Tab-separated table of C-alpha atoms and ligand atoms in Angstrom:
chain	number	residue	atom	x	y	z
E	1452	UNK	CA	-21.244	10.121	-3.006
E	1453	UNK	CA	-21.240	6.504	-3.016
E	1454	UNK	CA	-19.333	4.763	-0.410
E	1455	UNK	CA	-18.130	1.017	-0.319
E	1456	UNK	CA	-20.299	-1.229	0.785
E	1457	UNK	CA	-19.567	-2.629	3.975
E	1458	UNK	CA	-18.763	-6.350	4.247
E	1459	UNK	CA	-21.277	-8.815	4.025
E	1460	UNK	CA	-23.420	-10.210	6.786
E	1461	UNK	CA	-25.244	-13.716	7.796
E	1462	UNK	CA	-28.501	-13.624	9.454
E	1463	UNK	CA	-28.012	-13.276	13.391
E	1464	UNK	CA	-30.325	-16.367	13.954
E	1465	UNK	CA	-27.826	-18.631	12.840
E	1466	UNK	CA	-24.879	-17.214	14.762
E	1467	UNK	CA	-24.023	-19.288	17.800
E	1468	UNK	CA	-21.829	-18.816	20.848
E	1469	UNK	CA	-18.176	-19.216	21.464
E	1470	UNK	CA	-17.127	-22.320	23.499
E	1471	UNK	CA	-13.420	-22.400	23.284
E	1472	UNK	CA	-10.465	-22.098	20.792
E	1473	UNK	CA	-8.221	-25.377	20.109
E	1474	UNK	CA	-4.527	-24.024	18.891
E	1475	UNK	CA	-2.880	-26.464	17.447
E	1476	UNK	CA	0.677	-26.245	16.234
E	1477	UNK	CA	1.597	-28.076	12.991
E	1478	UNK	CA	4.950	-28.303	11.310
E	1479	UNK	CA	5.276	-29.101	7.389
E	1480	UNK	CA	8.810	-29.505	5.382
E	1481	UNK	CA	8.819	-27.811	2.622
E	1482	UNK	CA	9.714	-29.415	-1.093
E	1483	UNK	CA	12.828	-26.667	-1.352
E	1484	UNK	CA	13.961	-24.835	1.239
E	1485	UNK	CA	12.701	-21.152	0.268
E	1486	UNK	CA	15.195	-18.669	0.615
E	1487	UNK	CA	14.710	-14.627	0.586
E	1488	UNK	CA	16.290	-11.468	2.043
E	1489	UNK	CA	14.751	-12.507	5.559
E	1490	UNK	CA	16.344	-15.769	5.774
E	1491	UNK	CA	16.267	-19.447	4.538
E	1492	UNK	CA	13.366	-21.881	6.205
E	1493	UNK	CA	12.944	-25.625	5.574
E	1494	UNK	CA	10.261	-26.304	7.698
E	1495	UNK	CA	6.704	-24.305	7.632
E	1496	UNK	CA	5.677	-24.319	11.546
E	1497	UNK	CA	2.126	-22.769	11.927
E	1498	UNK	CA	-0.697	-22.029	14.228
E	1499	UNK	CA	-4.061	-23.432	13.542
E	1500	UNK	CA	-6.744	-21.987	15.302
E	1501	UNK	CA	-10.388	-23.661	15.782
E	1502	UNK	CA	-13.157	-22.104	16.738
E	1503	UNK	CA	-16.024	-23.853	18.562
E	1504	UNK	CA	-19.123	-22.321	18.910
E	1505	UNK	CA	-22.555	-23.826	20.277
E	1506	UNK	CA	-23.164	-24.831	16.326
E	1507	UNK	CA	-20.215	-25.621	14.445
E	1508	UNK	CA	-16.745	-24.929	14.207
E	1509	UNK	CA	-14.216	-22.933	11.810
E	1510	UNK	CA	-10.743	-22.597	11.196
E	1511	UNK	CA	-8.177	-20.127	11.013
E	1512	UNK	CA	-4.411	-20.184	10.359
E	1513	UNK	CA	-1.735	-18.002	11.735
E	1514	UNK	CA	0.857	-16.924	9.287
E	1515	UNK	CA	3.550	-15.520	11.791
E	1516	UNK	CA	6.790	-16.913	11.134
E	1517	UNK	CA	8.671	-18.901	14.470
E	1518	UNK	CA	11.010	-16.531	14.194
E	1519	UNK	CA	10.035	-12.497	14.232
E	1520	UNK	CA	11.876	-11.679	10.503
E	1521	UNK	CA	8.708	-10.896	8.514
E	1522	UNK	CA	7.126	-9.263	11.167
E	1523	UNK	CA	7.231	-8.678	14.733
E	1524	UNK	CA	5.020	-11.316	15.420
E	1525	UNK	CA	6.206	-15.118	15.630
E	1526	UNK	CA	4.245	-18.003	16.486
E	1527	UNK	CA	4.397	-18.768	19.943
E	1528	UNK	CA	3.990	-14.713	20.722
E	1529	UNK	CA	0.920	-15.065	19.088
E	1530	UNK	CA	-0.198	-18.089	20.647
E	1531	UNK	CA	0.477	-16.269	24.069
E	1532	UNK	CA	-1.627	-13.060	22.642
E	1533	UNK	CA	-5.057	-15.873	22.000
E	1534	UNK	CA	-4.327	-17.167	25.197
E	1535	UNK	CA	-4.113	-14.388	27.458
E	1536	UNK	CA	-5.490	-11.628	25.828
E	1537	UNK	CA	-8.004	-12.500	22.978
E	1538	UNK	CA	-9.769	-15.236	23.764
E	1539	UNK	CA	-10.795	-13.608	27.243
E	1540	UNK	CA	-12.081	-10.833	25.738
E	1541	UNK	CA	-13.912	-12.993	23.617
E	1542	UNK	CA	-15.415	-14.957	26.487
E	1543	UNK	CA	-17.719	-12.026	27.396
E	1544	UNK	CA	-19.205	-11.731	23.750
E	1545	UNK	CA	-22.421	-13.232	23.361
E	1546	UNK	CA	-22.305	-14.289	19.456
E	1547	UNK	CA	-19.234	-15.934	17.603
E	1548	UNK	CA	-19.787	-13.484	14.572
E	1549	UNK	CA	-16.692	-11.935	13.198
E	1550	UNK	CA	-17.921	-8.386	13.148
E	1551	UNK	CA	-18.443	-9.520	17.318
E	1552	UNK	CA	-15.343	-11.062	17.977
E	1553	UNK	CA	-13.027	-8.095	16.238
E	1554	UNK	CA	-15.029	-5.531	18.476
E	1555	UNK	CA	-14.541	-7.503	21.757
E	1556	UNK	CA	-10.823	-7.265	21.250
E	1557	UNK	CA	-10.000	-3.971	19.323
E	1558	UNK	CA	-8.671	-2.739	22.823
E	1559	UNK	CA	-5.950	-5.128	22.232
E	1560	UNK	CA	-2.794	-3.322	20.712
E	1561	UNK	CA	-0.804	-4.981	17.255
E	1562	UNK	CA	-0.224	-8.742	16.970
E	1563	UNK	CA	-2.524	-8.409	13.673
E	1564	UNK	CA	-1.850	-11.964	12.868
E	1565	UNK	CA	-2.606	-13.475	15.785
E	1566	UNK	CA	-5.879	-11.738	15.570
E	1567	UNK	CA	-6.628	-12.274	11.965
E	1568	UNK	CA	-6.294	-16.238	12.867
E	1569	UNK	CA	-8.939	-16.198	15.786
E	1570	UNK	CA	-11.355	-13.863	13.113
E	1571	UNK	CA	-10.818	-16.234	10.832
E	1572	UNK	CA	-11.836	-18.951	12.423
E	1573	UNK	CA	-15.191	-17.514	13.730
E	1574	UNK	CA	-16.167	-16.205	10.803
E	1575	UNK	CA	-15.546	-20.012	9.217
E	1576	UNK	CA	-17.895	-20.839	11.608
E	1577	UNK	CA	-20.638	-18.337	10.925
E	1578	UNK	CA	-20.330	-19.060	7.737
E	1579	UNK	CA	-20.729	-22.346	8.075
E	1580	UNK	CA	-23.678	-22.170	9.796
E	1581	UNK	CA	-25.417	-19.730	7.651
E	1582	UNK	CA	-24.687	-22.030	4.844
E	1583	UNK	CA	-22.425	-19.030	2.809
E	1584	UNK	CA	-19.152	-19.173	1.571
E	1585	UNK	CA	-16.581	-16.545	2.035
E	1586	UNK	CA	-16.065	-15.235	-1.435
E	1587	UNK	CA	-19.785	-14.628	-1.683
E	1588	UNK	CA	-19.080	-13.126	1.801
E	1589	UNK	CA	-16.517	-10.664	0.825
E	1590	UNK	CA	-18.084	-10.528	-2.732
E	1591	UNK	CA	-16.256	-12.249	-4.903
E	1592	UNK	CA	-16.922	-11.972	-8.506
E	1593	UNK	CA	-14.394	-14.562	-9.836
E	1594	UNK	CA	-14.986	-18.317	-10.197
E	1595	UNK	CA	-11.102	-19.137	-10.789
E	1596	UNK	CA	-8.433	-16.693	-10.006
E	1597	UNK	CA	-4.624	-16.331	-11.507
E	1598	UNK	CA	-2.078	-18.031	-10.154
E	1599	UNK	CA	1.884	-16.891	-9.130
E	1600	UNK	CA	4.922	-18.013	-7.254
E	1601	UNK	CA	6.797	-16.694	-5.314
E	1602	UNK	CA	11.111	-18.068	-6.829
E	1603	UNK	CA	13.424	-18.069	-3.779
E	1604	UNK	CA	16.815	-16.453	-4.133
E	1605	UNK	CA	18.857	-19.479	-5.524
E	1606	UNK	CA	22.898	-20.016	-5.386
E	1607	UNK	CA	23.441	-19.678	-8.760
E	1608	UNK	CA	21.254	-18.043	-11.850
E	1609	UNK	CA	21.144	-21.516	-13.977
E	1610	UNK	CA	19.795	-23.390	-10.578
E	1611	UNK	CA	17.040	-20.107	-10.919
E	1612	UNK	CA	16.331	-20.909	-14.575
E	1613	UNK	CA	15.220	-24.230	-14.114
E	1614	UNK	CA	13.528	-23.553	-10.950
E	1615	UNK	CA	11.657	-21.065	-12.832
E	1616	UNK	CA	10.950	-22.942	-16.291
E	1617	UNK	CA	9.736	-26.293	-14.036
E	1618	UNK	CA	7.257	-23.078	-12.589
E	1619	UNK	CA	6.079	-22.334	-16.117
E	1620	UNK	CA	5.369	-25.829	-16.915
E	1621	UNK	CA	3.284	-26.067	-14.329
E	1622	UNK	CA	1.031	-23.883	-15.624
E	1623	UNK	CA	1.926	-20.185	-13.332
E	1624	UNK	CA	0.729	-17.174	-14.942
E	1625	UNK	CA	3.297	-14.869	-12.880
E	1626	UNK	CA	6.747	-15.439	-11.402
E	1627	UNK	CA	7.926	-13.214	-8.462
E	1628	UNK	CA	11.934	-13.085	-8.139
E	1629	UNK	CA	12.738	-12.757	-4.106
E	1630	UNK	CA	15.745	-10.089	-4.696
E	1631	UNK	CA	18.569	-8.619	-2.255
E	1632	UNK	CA	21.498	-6.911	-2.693
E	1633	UNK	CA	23.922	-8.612	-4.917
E	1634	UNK	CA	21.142	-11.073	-6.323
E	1635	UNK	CA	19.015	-8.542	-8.656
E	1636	UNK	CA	19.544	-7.293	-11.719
E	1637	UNK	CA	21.889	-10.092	-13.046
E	1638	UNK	CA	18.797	-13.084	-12.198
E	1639	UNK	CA	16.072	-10.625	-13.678
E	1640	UNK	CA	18.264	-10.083	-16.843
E	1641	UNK	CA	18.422	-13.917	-17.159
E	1642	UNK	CA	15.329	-14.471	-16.427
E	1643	UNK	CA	13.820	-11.848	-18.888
E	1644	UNK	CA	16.381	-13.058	-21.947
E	1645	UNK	CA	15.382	-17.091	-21.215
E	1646	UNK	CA	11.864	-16.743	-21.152
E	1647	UNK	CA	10.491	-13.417	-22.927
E	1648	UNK	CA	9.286	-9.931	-22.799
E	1649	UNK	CA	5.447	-11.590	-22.277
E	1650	UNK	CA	6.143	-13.430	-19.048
E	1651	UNK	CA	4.617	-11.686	-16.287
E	1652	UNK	CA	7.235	-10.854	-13.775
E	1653	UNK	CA	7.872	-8.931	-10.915
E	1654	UNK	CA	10.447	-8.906	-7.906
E	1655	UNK	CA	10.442	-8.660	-4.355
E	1656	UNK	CA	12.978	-7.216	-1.756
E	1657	UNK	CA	11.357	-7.671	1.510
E	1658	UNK	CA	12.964	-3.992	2.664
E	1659	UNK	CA	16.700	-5.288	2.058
E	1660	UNK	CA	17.471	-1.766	0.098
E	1661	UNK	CA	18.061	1.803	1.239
E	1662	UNK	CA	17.334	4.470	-0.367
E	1663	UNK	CA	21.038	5.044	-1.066
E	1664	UNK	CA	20.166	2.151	-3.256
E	1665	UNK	CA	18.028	4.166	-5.397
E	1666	UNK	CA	20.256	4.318	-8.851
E	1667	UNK	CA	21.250	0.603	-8.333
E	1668	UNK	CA	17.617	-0.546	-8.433
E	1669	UNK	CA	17.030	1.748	-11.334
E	1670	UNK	CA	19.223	-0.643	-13.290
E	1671	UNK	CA	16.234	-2.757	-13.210
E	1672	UNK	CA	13.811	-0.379	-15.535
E	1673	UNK	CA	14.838	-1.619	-18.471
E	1674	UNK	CA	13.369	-5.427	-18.091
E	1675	UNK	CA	9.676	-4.027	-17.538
E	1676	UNK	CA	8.792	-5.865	-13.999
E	1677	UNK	CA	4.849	-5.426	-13.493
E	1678	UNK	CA	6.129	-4.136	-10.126
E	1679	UNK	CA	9.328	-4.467	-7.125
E	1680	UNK	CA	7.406	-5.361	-3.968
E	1681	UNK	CA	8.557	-3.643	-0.708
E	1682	UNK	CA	12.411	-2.145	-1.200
E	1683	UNK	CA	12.569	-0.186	1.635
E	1684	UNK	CA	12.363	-1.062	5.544
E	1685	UNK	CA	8.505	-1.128	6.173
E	1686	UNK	CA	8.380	2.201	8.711
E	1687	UNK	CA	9.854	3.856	5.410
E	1688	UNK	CA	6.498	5.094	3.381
E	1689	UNK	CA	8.721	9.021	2.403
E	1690	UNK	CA	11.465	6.870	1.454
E	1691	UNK	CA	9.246	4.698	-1.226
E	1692	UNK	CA	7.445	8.154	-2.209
E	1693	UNK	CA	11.079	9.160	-3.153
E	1694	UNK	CA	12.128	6.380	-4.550
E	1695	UNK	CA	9.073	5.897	-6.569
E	1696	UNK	CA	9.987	9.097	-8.138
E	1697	UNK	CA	13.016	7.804	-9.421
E	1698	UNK	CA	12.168	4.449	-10.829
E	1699	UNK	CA	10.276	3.322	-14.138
E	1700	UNK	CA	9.227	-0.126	-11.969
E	1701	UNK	CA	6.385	0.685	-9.889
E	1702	UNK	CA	6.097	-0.147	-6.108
E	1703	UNK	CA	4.205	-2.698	-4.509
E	1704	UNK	CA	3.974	-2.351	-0.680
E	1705	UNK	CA	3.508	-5.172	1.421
E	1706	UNK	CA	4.962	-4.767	5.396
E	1707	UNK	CA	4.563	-1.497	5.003
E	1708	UNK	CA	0.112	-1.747	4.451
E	1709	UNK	CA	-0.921	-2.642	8.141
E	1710	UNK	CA	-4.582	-1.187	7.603
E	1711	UNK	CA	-6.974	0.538	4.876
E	1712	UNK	CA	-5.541	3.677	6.850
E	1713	UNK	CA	-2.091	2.921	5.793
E	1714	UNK	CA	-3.053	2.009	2.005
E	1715	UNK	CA	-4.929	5.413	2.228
E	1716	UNK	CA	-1.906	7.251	3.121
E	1717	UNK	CA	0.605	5.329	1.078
E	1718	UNK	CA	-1.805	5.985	-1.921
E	1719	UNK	CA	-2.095	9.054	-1.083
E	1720	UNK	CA	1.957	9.582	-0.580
E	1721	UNK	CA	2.655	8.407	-4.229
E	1722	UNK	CA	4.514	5.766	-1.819
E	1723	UNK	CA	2.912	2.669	-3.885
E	1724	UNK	CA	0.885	2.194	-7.125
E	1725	UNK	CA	-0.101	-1.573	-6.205
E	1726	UNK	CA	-0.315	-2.945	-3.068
E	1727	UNK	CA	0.031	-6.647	-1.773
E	1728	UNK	CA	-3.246	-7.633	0.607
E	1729	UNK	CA	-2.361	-10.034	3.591
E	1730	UNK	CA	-5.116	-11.068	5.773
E	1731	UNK	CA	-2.436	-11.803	8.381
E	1732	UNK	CA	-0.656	-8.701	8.256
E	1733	UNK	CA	-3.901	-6.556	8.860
E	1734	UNK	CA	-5.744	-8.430	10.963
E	1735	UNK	CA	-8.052	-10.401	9.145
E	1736	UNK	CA	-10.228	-10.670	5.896
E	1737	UNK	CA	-12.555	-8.006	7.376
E	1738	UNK	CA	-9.976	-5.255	7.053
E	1739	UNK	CA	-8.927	-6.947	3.729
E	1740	UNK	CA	-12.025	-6.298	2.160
E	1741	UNK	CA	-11.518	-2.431	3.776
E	1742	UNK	CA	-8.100	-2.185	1.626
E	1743	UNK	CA	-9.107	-3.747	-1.226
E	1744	UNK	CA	-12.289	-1.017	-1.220
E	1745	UNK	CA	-9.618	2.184	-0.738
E	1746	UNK	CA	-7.443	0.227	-3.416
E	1747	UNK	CA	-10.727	0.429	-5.803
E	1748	UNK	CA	-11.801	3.905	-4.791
E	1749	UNK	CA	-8.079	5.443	-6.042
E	1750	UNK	CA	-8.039	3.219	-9.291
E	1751	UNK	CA	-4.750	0.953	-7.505
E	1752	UNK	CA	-4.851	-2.552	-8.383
E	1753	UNK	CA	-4.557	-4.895	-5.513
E	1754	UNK	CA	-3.445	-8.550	-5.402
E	1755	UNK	CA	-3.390	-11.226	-2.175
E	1756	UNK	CA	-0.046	-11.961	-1.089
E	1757	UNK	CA	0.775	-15.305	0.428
E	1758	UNK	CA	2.639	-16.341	3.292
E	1759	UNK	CA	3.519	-20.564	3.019
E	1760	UNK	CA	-0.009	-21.271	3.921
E	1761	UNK	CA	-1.573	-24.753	4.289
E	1762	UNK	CA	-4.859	-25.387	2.420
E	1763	UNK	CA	-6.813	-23.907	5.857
E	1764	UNK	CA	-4.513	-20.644	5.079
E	1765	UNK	CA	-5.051	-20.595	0.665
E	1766	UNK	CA	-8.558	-21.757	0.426
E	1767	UNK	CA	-9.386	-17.787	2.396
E	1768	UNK	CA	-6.765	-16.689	-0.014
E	1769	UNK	CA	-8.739	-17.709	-3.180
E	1770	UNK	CA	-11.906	-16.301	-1.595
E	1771	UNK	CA	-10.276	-12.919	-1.258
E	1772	UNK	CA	-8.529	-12.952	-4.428
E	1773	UNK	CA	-12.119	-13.170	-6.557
E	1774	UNK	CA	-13.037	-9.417	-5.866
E	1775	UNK	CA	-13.242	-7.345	-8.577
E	1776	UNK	CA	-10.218	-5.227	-7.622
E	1777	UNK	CA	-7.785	-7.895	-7.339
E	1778	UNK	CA	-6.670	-7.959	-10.585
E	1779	UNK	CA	-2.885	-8.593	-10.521
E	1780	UNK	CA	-1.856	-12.993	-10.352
E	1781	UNK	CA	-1.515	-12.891	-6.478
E	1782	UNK	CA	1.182	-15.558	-4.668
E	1783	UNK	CA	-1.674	-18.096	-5.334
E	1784	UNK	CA	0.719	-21.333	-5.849
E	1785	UNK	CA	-0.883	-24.736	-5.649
E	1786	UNK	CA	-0.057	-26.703	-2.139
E	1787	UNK	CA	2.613	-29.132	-4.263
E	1788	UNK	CA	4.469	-25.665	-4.680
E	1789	UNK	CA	5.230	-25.861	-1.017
E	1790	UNK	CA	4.237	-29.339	0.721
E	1791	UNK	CA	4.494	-32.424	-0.493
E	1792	UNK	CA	1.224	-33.542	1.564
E	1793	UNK	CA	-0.964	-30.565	3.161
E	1794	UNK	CA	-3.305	-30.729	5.778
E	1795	UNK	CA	-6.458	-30.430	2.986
E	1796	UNK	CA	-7.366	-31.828	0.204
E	1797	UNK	CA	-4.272	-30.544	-2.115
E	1798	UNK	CA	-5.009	-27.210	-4.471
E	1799	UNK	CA	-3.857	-27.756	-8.024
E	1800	UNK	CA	-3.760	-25.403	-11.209
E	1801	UNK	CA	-5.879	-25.907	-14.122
E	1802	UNK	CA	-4.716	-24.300	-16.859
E	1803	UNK	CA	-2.522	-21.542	-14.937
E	1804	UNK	CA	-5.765	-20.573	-12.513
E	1805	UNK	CA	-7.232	-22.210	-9.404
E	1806	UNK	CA	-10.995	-22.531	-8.444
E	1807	UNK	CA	-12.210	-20.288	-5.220
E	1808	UNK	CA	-13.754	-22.797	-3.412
E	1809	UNK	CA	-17.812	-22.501	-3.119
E	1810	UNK	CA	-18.582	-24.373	-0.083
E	1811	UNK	CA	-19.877	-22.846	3.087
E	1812	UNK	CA	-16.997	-20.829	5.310
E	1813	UNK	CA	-13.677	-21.449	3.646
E	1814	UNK	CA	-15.119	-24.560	1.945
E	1815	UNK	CA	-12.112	-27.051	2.837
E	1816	UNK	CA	-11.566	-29.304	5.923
E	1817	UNK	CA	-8.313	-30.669	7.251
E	1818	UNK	CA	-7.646	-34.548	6.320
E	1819	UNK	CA	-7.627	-36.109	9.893
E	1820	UNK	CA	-4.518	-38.508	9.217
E	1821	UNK	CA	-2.434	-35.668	7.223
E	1822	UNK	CA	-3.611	-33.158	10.263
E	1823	UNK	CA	-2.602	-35.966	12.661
E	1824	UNK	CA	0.825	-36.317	11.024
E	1825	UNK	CA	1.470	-32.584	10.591
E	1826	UNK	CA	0.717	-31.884	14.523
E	1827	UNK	CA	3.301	-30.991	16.967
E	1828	UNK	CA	0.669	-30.196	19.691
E	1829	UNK	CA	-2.500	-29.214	21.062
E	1830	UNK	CA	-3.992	-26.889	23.691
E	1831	UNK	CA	-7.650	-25.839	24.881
E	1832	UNK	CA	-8.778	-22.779	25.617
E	1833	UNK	CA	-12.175	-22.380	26.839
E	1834	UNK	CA	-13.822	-19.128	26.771
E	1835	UNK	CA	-14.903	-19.475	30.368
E	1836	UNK	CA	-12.023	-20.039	31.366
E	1837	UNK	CA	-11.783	-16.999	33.608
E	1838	UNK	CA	-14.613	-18.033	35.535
E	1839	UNK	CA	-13.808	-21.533	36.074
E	1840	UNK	CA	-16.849	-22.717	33.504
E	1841	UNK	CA	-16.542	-24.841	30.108
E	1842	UNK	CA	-18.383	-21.801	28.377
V	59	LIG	C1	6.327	-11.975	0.898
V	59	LIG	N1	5.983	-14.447	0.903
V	59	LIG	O1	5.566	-11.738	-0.003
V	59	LIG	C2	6.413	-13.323	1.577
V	59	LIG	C3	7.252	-13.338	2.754
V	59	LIG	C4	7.699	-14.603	3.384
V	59	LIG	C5	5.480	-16.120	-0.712
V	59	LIG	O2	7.137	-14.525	-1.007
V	59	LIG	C6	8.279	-18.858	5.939
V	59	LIG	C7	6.984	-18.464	6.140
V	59	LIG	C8	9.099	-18.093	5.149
V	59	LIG	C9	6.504	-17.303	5.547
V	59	LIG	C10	9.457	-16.153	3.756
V	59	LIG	C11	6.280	-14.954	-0.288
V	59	LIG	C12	8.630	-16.936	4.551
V	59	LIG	C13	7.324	-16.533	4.752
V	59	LIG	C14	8.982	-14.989	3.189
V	59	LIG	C15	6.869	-15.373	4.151
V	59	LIG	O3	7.024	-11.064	1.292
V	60	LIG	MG1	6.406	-9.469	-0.003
């Protein structure tokens, strides 16, 4: 029996210590305010996490929300979690590895994202130091990867139209219609008649639908969506399994895969025949990897998600969207999709795909000045700290 391989490693001589974390709150407008079944935000606030080790430092970005409406989580719960609760339990680990880190804290209940930001950021750093990037890492097989965007719910369908043709033009393999009830099947019908039975398109719901809803979102069969991402509220996996019965579209989940144990089961269920990978929402790009393996063991195609990251947040994004598996356009949109100056160097489509970067870690640095600009503030947190010592 062959089992998935595990993911990759760096040679332990070249994994250093953990100093301290640096969390660093940044706050980006956003081109259009994006609007879905959760709510309508302007401004993209994030966490940025940096690790320092005795070698070199990495980076990791938290994709909570301020406000708990994706998730439970929200930024400055999650900045509370590091501070009190992860990074101590960090402090008595001898090697920043990721594999380490995740170990030191698995007592630690939920807050995957929170989590998932600090892992990030040490494995940037052993990577960094061992000189390998991530998708070689993970095991990436993909140079340039698909890209999609995600098409906020819009007041009116001819606003939608030319949102979504100025999306084409661009060069976006895949558009993704947020949906919620009473702005569905009339914006995919236009949609579908404007621009073709070839586009590649697909809708999301962010669990705004019951399953009383089922024969209303049936309606949407007809204009062959590659999938509808998440109808149901995300504790709902029977619900999807019945719903899935009764629909032609096929289900993505996203809120409601926490872990490879949930994919298994949701697999398993008939609950979802594609699911949406988000480091954040699982913890990190080590259990990723673990979904997008169960994903590839039951023949379900996986794709990576995206949650209004900053070039710190998409250039892990691209790493873990060039495994084999991953073989759906993920919500891969270049940074002028959201930002009209990110914190890195900017990512831009090339013909409708982006490059996975190759250099060591996550293989992008913030721009001091636009990092500068984008800051709201700063805090230290060294991993002595319990003991009075700098680490
Ligand atoms: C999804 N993302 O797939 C999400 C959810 C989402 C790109 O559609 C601010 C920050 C607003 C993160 C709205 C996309 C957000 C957000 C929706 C994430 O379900
Ligand atoms: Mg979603």
């Amino acid at each position: 029996m062959t089992k998935p391989s595990e993911a990759g490693e760096t040679p332990a001589r070249s994994i250093g210590r953990p100093v301290g974390f640096e969390l660093r709150r940044v706050s980006l407008p956003l081109v259009r305010p994006f609007r879905t079944s959760l709510g309508t935000e302007a401004d993209r606030d994030a966490l940025l996490v940096k690790a320092v080790t005795t070698d070199v430092a990495g980076w990791g970005e938290c994709v909570a929300m301020a406000e708990p409406l994706y998730s439970a989580e929200y930024l400055d719960g999650c900045a509370d979690v590091i501070r009190h609760f992860l990074v101590p339990a960090i402090a008595a680990c001898s090697a920043a590895s990721a594999t380490a880190v995740a170990e030191a804290y698995r007592h630690v209940r939920g807050h995957p994202m929170a989590k998932a930001a600090v892992e990030t950021a040490v494995l940037d750093a052993q990577l960094r130091a061992a000189g390998m990037s991530l998708a070689t890492f993970l095991g990436g097989t993909r140079e340039r990867v698909d890209t999609g965007v995600s098409v906020g719910i819009m007041d009116a369908v001819g606003e939608l139209l030319d949102v979504v043709a100025g999306y084409l033009d661009d060069g976006y393999r895949r558009i993704k219609l947020k949906i919620e009830p009473g702005w569905d099947v009339e914006p995919v019908r236009a949609v579908r008649e404007r621009f073709g039975d070839d586009l590649l398109l697909q809708v999301d719901a962010n669990g705004a639908y019951t399953p009383a809803d089922a024969s209303h979102l049936a309606r949407l069969g007809p204009f062959d969506l590659l999938m509808i991402e998440q109808p149901l509220p995300e504790d709902d996996l029977t619900g999807h399994a019945a719903l899935a019965a009764r629909l032609r579209t096929p289900i993505c989940l996203d809120e409601s895969i926490t872990s490879a144990r949930s994919a298994a089961v949701a697999i398993t269920m008939g609950a979802t025949a594609v699911v949406n990978i988000k480091p954040g929402r699982v913890g990190g790009y080590l259990e990723a990897r673990r979904i997008h393996d169960v994903c590839a063991a039951h023949g379900v195609p996986c794709w990576i998600g995206g949650m209004l990251e900053t070039g710190l947040g998409r250039a892990p994004n691209l790493a873990l969207a060039a495994l084999p598996n991953c073989t759906l356009p993920g919500d891969i949109s270049a940074s002028s999709r959201y930002f009209r100056r990110d914190i890195t160097e900017p990512f831009e489509i090339d013909n409708g795909q982006m490059a996975v970067p190759v250099g060591p870690g996550i293989g992008v640095d913030p721009d001091p000045d636009a990092l500068a600009s984008a800051t709201v503030s700063t805090e230290w947190i060294p991993c002595g700290s319990r003991f009075g010592t700098a680490g």
